[in-house]
Amino acid sequence: MERGCLARIPEERFKILMRNPLLVFVALGAAVPASAQNFDSVQIRTVPLSRGLAMLMGAGGNMAVSYGNDATFLVDDQYAPLTPKIVAAIATLTPNATRYVLNTHFHGDHSGGNENFGKAGAVIVAHENVRRRMSTEQLNKIFNRTAPPSPPAALPVVTFTDQVTFHQNGEEISVFHVNAAHTDGDAIVWFRGANVIHMGDTFFRERYPFIDVDGGGSLEGLITAIDRVLGAIDGNTRIIPGHGELSTKTDLAEYRNVMATARDRVKKLIAEGKTLDQAVAAKPLAEYDAKWGGGFIKPDLFLKLVYASYGK
């Protein structure tokens, strides 16, 4: 891969990132040129959830699609080159074109298809902070990287501050904002009739999450968001994580326990005066690393993000 828009990343870090391409996507959003990646082998997998509702999995963040007589409503749209495959997958469910696209946040693995869907007539909806961040250059200090503004056609045209509800296909789709979690613009989408909730990247199943501190995220806010969902759902609720397989309340509670443990142990190290390097070297989450460290956020990087989220 040519360095292109990654030219400002130091050589050593560039090599590390290239061994973890998904990390590049999540960290830099839409900054990586689609032409630099090969999506030919990606398949869009459809997971039926109920009549008129399905989960779609491909490369990037998990999607949800509500379909029926009223409109096709899509949650997130992954990367731009995958739009034809996503459209084809939706076409196996309904002949209706997508009318709404709801972004759970601004990262490119969840919003990279916005421009394509927008030009095709879909209304892009997101929290107001998503539009604000997509409209301007974004700096990520962890990766020493800036991402350029998104094209105007990719920007949300309808924004909300706290919550918004859609009444489509016989379903009440409640969307609410959780602040300073994965980012400062996270939206959680609850399909109330189907008892399905899409958490975006506030939930990574069985893997350490990316906490975009420079994007307004924090571990404290992430735990608050998880607690809000846990308090609202029941044991039959099916949960779509931003990354990972379809989940249950038990899976989310386990994730919450790991996040709370990370918070408590890292804060203790900070209170003891440990530097970032010392905190990472202490391996405070060693017993979780085998299960939770296999994703694109490795244990040491996750600890750095937790440390950074507490202002150090």
Coordinates of C-alpha atoms in Angstrom, one line a residue:
M1 CA 0.0 0.0 0.0
E2 CA 1.3 3.4 -0.9
R3 CA 1.5 5.9 1.9
G4 CA -0.7 8.6 0.2
C5 CA -2.7 10.4 2.9
L6 CA -0.8 8.5 5.6
A7 CA 2.5 10.2 4.7
R8 CA 2.6 12.1 7.9
I9 CA 2.7 9.0 10.1
P10 CA 6.2 8.1 11.2
E11 CA 7.8 5.1 9.4
E12 CA 7.8 2.7 12.3
R13 CA 4.2 3.4 13.2
F14 CA 3.1 3.3 9.6
K15 CA 4.5 -0.3 9.4
I16 CA 2.7 -1.3 12.5
L17 CA -0.6 0.1 11.2
M18 CA -0.2 -1.6 7.9
R19 CA -0.1 -4.9 9.7
N20 CA -3.5 -4.0 11.2
P21 CA -5.5 -2.5 8.3
L22 CA -8.7 -2.4 10.3
L23 CA -7.0 -0.3 12.9
V24 CA -6.2 2.2 10.2
F25 CA -9.9 2.4 9.2
V26 CA -11.2 2.9 12.7
A27 CA -8.5 5.4 13.7
L28 CA -8.6 7.5 10.6
G29 CA -12.3 7.2 9.6
A30 CA -12.7 7.9 5.9
A31 CA -9.2 9.2 5.4
V32 CA -7.8 6.1 3.7
P33 CA -8.5 6.1 0.0
A34 CA -10.8 3.4 -1.1
S35 CA -8.6 2.7 -4.1
A36 CA -5.8 1.7 -1.7
Q37 CA -7.9 -1.2 -0.3
N38 CA -9.2 -4.4 -1.9
F39 CA -12.8 -5.2 -1.0
D40 CA -13.4 -7.7 -3.8
S41 CA -13.5 -10.7 -1.4
V42 CA -15.8 -9.1 1.1
Q43 CA -19.2 -10.8 1.4
I44 CA -22.2 -9.1 3.0
R45 CA -23.8 -11.6 5.4
T46 CA -27.5 -11.2 6.3
V47 CA -28.6 -12.2 9.8
P48 CA -32.5 -12.3 10.0
L49 CA -33.8 -10.9 13.2
S50 CA -37.6 -10.6 12.8
R51 CA -40.0 -9.9 10.1
G52 CA -38.8 -6.7 8.4
L53 CA -35.5 -6.5 10.3
A54 CA -32.0 -7.9 9.7
M55 CA -28.4 -7.4 10.7
L56 CA -25.9 -7.0 7.9
M57 CA -22.2 -7.9 8.4
G58 CA -19.3 -7.2 6.0
A59 CA -16.1 -5.2 6.5
G60 CA -16.3 -2.4 9.1
G61 CA -19.2 -1.7 11.5
N62 CA -22.2 -3.9 11.7
M63 CA -25.4 -2.6 10.0
A64 CA -29.1 -3.1 10.6
V65 CA -31.8 -2.7 8.0
S66 CA -35.5 -2.2 8.6
Y67 CA -37.7 -2.8 5.6
G68 CA -41.4 -3.1 4.6
N69 CA -44.2 -1.1 3.0
D70 CA -43.1 2.3 4.3
A71 CA -39.4 2.7 3.7
T72 CA -36.0 1.0 3.9
F73 CA -34.1 2.3 6.9
L74 CA -30.4 1.5 7.2
V75 CA -28.2 1.9 10.2
D76 CA -24.6 2.6 9.1
D77 CA -23.2 1.9 5.6
Q78 CA -19.5 0.7 6.0
Y79 CA -17.0 1.7 3.3
A80 CA -17.9 3.3 0.0
P81 CA -16.6 0.5 -2.3
L82 CA -19.0 -1.9 -0.5
T83 CA -22.1 0.1 -1.4
P84 CA -23.0 -2.1 -4.4
K85 CA -22.7 -5.2 -2.3
I86 CA -24.8 -3.7 0.5
V87 CA -27.5 -2.5 -2.0
A88 CA -27.5 -6.1 -3.4
A89 CA -27.9 -7.6 0.0
I90 CA -30.8 -5.2 0.8
A91 CA -32.4 -6.1 -2.6
T92 CA -32.8 -9.7 -1.4
L93 CA -35.0 -8.5 1.4
T94 CA -37.0 -5.7 -0.3
P95 CA -37.3 -4.1 -3.7
N96 CA -37.5 -0.6 -2.1
A97 CA -34.5 1.7 -2.3
T98 CA -32.9 2.9 1.0
R99 CA -34.7 6.1 2.1
Y100 CA -32.9 6.7 5.4
V101 CA -29.3 6.1 6.6
L102 CA -28.7 6.6 10.3
N103 CA -25.0 6.9 11.3
T104 CA -24.2 5.7 14.8
H105 CA -21.1 8.0 14.7
F106 CA -18.6 9.6 12.3
H107 CA -15.9 7.0 11.7
G108 CA -15.5 5.9 8.1
D109 CA -16.1 2.2 8.7
H110 CA -19.6 3.2 9.6
S111 CA -20.2 6.2 7.4
G112 CA -18.0 5.6 4.4
G113 CA -21.0 4.8 2.1
N114 CA -22.8 8.1 3.0
E115 CA -21.9 9.9 -0.2
N116 CA -23.1 7.0 -2.4
F117 CA -26.4 6.5 -0.6
G118 CA -27.0 10.3 -0.3
K119 CA -26.5 10.7 -4.1
A120 CA -28.9 7.9 -4.6
G121 CA -31.6 9.8 -2.7
A122 CA -31.3 8.6 0.9
V123 CA -31.6 11.0 3.7
I124 CA -28.5 10.8 6.0
V125 CA -29.4 11.3 9.7
A126 CA -27.0 11.5 12.7
H127 CA -26.3 13.3 15.9
E128 CA -25.2 17.0 15.4
N129 CA -21.7 16.2 16.5
V130 CA -21.3 13.7 13.6
R131 CA -22.0 16.4 11.0
R132 CA -19.7 18.8 12.9
R133 CA -16.8 16.3 12.9
M134 CA -17.3 15.1 9.4
S135 CA -17.4 18.7 8.2
T136 CA -13.9 19.6 9.6
E137 CA -10.4 18.1 9.7
Q138 CA -10.0 15.7 12.6
L139 CA -6.8 15.2 14.5
N140 CA -6.0 11.9 16.2
K141 CA -3.0 12.3 18.5
I142 CA -2.7 8.6 19.3
F143 CA -1.8 8.0 15.7
N144 CA -0.4 11.4 14.9
R145 CA -2.9 11.7 12.1
T146 CA -5.3 14.2 10.6
A147 CA -8.3 13.2 8.5
P148 CA -9.7 15.6 5.9
P149 CA -13.4 16.8 5.9
S150 CA -15.9 14.5 4.2
P151 CA -17.4 15.5 0.9
P152 CA -20.5 17.6 1.2
A153 CA -22.7 14.8 -0.2
A154 CA -21.6 12.5 2.7
L155 CA -22.7 14.8 5.5
P156 CA -25.9 14.2 7.5
V157 CA -28.7 16.4 6.3
V158 CA -30.9 15.8 9.3
T159 CA -29.3 16.1 12.8
F160 CA -30.6 15.8 16.3
T161 CA -29.3 16.7 19.8
D162 CA -30.8 14.2 22.2
Q163 CA -33.2 11.8 20.6
V164 CA -35.4 11.2 17.5
T165 CA -38.0 8.6 16.7
F166 CA -38.9 7.0 13.3
H167 CA -42.2 5.3 12.7
Q168 CA -41.5 3.0 9.8
N169 CA -42.7 -0.5 8.7
G170 CA -44.8 -0.9 11.7
E171 CA -41.8 -0.4 13.9
E172 CA -41.0 2.3 16.5
I173 CA -37.3 3.1 16.0
S174 CA -36.0 5.1 18.9
V175 CA -32.6 6.7 18.5
F176 CA -30.9 8.4 21.4
H177 CA -27.5 10.1 22.0
V178 CA -25.0 8.9 24.6
N179 CA -22.3 11.5 25.2
A180 CA -18.5 11.1 25.5
A181 CA -18.6 7.4 25.0
H182 CA -16.9 5.9 21.9
T183 CA -17.0 9.5 20.5
D184 CA -19.0 12.6 21.3
G185 CA -21.7 11.8 18.7
D186 CA -22.7 8.2 19.4
A187 CA -26.3 7.2 18.7
I188 CA -27.9 4.0 20.0
V189 CA -30.8 2.7 17.9
W190 CA -33.6 0.7 19.5
F191 CA -36.1 -1.2 17.4
R192 CA -38.7 -1.5 20.1
G193 CA -41.2 -3.8 18.5
A194 CA -38.5 -6.4 17.6
N195 CA -36.7 -5.8 20.9
V196 CA -33.4 -5.3 19.0
I197 CA -30.9 -2.6 19.9
H198 CA -27.9 -1.4 17.7
M199 CA -25.2 0.0 19.9
G200 CA -22.7 1.1 17.3
D201 CA -19.1 1.2 18.6
T202 CA -20.2 1.7 22.2
F203 CA -20.1 -2.1 22.2
F204 CA -17.3 -4.3 20.8
R205 CA -18.2 -8.0 21.5
E206 CA -15.4 -9.9 23.1
R207 CA -12.7 -7.5 22.1
Y208 CA -11.1 -4.3 23.4
P209 CA -12.8 -1.2 22.0
F210 CA -11.4 1.8 20.3
I211 CA -12.0 4.8 22.5
D212 CA -11.6 7.9 20.3
V213 CA -10.5 10.4 23.0
D214 CA -9.7 13.0 20.3
G215 CA -13.2 12.4 18.9
G216 CA -14.7 13.3 22.2
G217 CA -14.9 9.7 23.6
S218 CA -14.0 8.5 27.1
L219 CA -14.1 5.2 29.0
E220 CA -16.2 6.8 31.7
G221 CA -18.8 7.8 29.1
L222 CA -18.6 4.4 27.5
I223 CA -19.5 2.7 30.8
T224 CA -22.3 5.2 31.4
A225 CA -23.7 4.3 27.9
I226 CA -23.5 0.6 28.6
D227 CA -25.3 1.1 32.0
R228 CA -28.1 3.0 30.3
V229 CA -28.7 0.2 27.8
L230 CA -28.4 -2.5 30.4
G231 CA -31.1 -0.7 32.5
A232 CA -33.5 -0.4 29.6
I233 CA -33.3 -3.9 28.0
D234 CA -34.4 -7.4 29.1
G235 CA -33.0 -10.9 28.8
N236 CA -34.7 -11.4 25.4
T237 CA -33.2 -8.3 23.8
R238 CA -30.8 -9.0 20.9
I239 CA -27.9 -6.6 20.6
I240 CA -26.1 -5.6 17.5
P241 CA -22.6 -4.5 18.5
G242 CA -20.5 -2.2 16.4
H243 CA -18.1 -5.1 15.8
G244 CA -18.7 -8.8 16.5
E245 CA -21.5 -11.3 16.4
L246 CA -25.1 -10.7 17.5
S247 CA -25.2 -10.5 21.3
T248 CA -27.3 -10.8 24.4
K249 CA -27.7 -8.8 27.6
T250 CA -25.3 -11.3 29.2
D251 CA -22.6 -10.5 26.6
L252 CA -23.1 -6.8 27.2
A253 CA -22.9 -7.3 31.0
E254 CA -19.6 -9.2 30.6
Y255 CA -18.2 -6.4 28.4
R256 CA -19.3 -3.8 31.1
N257 CA -17.4 -5.8 33.7
V258 CA -14.2 -5.7 31.7
M259 CA -14.5 -2.0 31.0
A260 CA -15.1 -1.2 34.7
T261 CA -12.1 -3.3 35.7
A262 CA -10.0 -1.4 33.2
R263 CA -11.2 1.9 34.6
D264 CA -10.5 0.9 38.2
R265 CA -7.1 -0.6 37.6
V266 CA -5.8 2.1 35.3
K267 CA -7.1 4.9 37.6
K268 CA -5.3 3.2 40.5
L269 CA -2.1 3.2 38.6
I270 CA -2.5 6.9 37.7
A271 CA -3.2 7.7 41.3
E272 CA 0.0 5.9 42.2
G273 CA 1.9 8.3 39.9
K274 CA 2.6 5.7 37.2
T275 CA 3.6 7.1 33.8
L276 CA 1.8 5.8 30.6
D277 CA 4.7 3.4 29.9
Q278 CA 4.8 2.1 33.4
A279 CA 1.0 1.6 33.4
V280 CA 1.2 -0.4 30.2
A281 CA 4.1 -2.4 31.4
A282 CA 2.2 -3.4 34.6
K283 CA -0.3 -5.3 32.4
P284 CA -3.3 -4.6 34.7
L285 CA -5.6 -6.6 32.4
A286 CA -3.4 -9.6 31.8
E287 CA -6.2 -12.1 32.7
Y288 CA -8.4 -10.6 30.0
D289 CA -5.9 -10.2 27.2
A290 CA -6.2 -13.7 25.7
K291 CA -9.9 -13.3 25.1
W292 CA -10.3 -9.6 24.6
G293 CA -7.0 -8.7 23.0
G294 CA -7.5 -10.5 19.7
G295 CA -9.2 -7.7 17.9
F296 CA -7.7 -4.8 16.1
I297 CA -7.2 -2.9 19.4
K298 CA -4.4 -4.8 21.1
P299 CA -3.9 -4.9 24.9
D300 CA -1.2 -2.3 25.1
L301 CA -3.0 0.1 22.8
F302 CA -6.2 -0.3 24.7
L303 CA -4.4 0.6 28.0
K304 CA -3.0 3.7 26.3
L305 CA -6.5 4.7 25.3
V306 CA -7.9 4.1 28.8
Y307 CA -5.0 6.1 30.3
A308 CA -5.6 9.0 27.8
S309 CA -9.3 9.1 28.5
Y310 CA -8.5 10.1 32.1
G311 CA -6.5 13.1 30.9
K312 CA -3.0 11.8 31.1

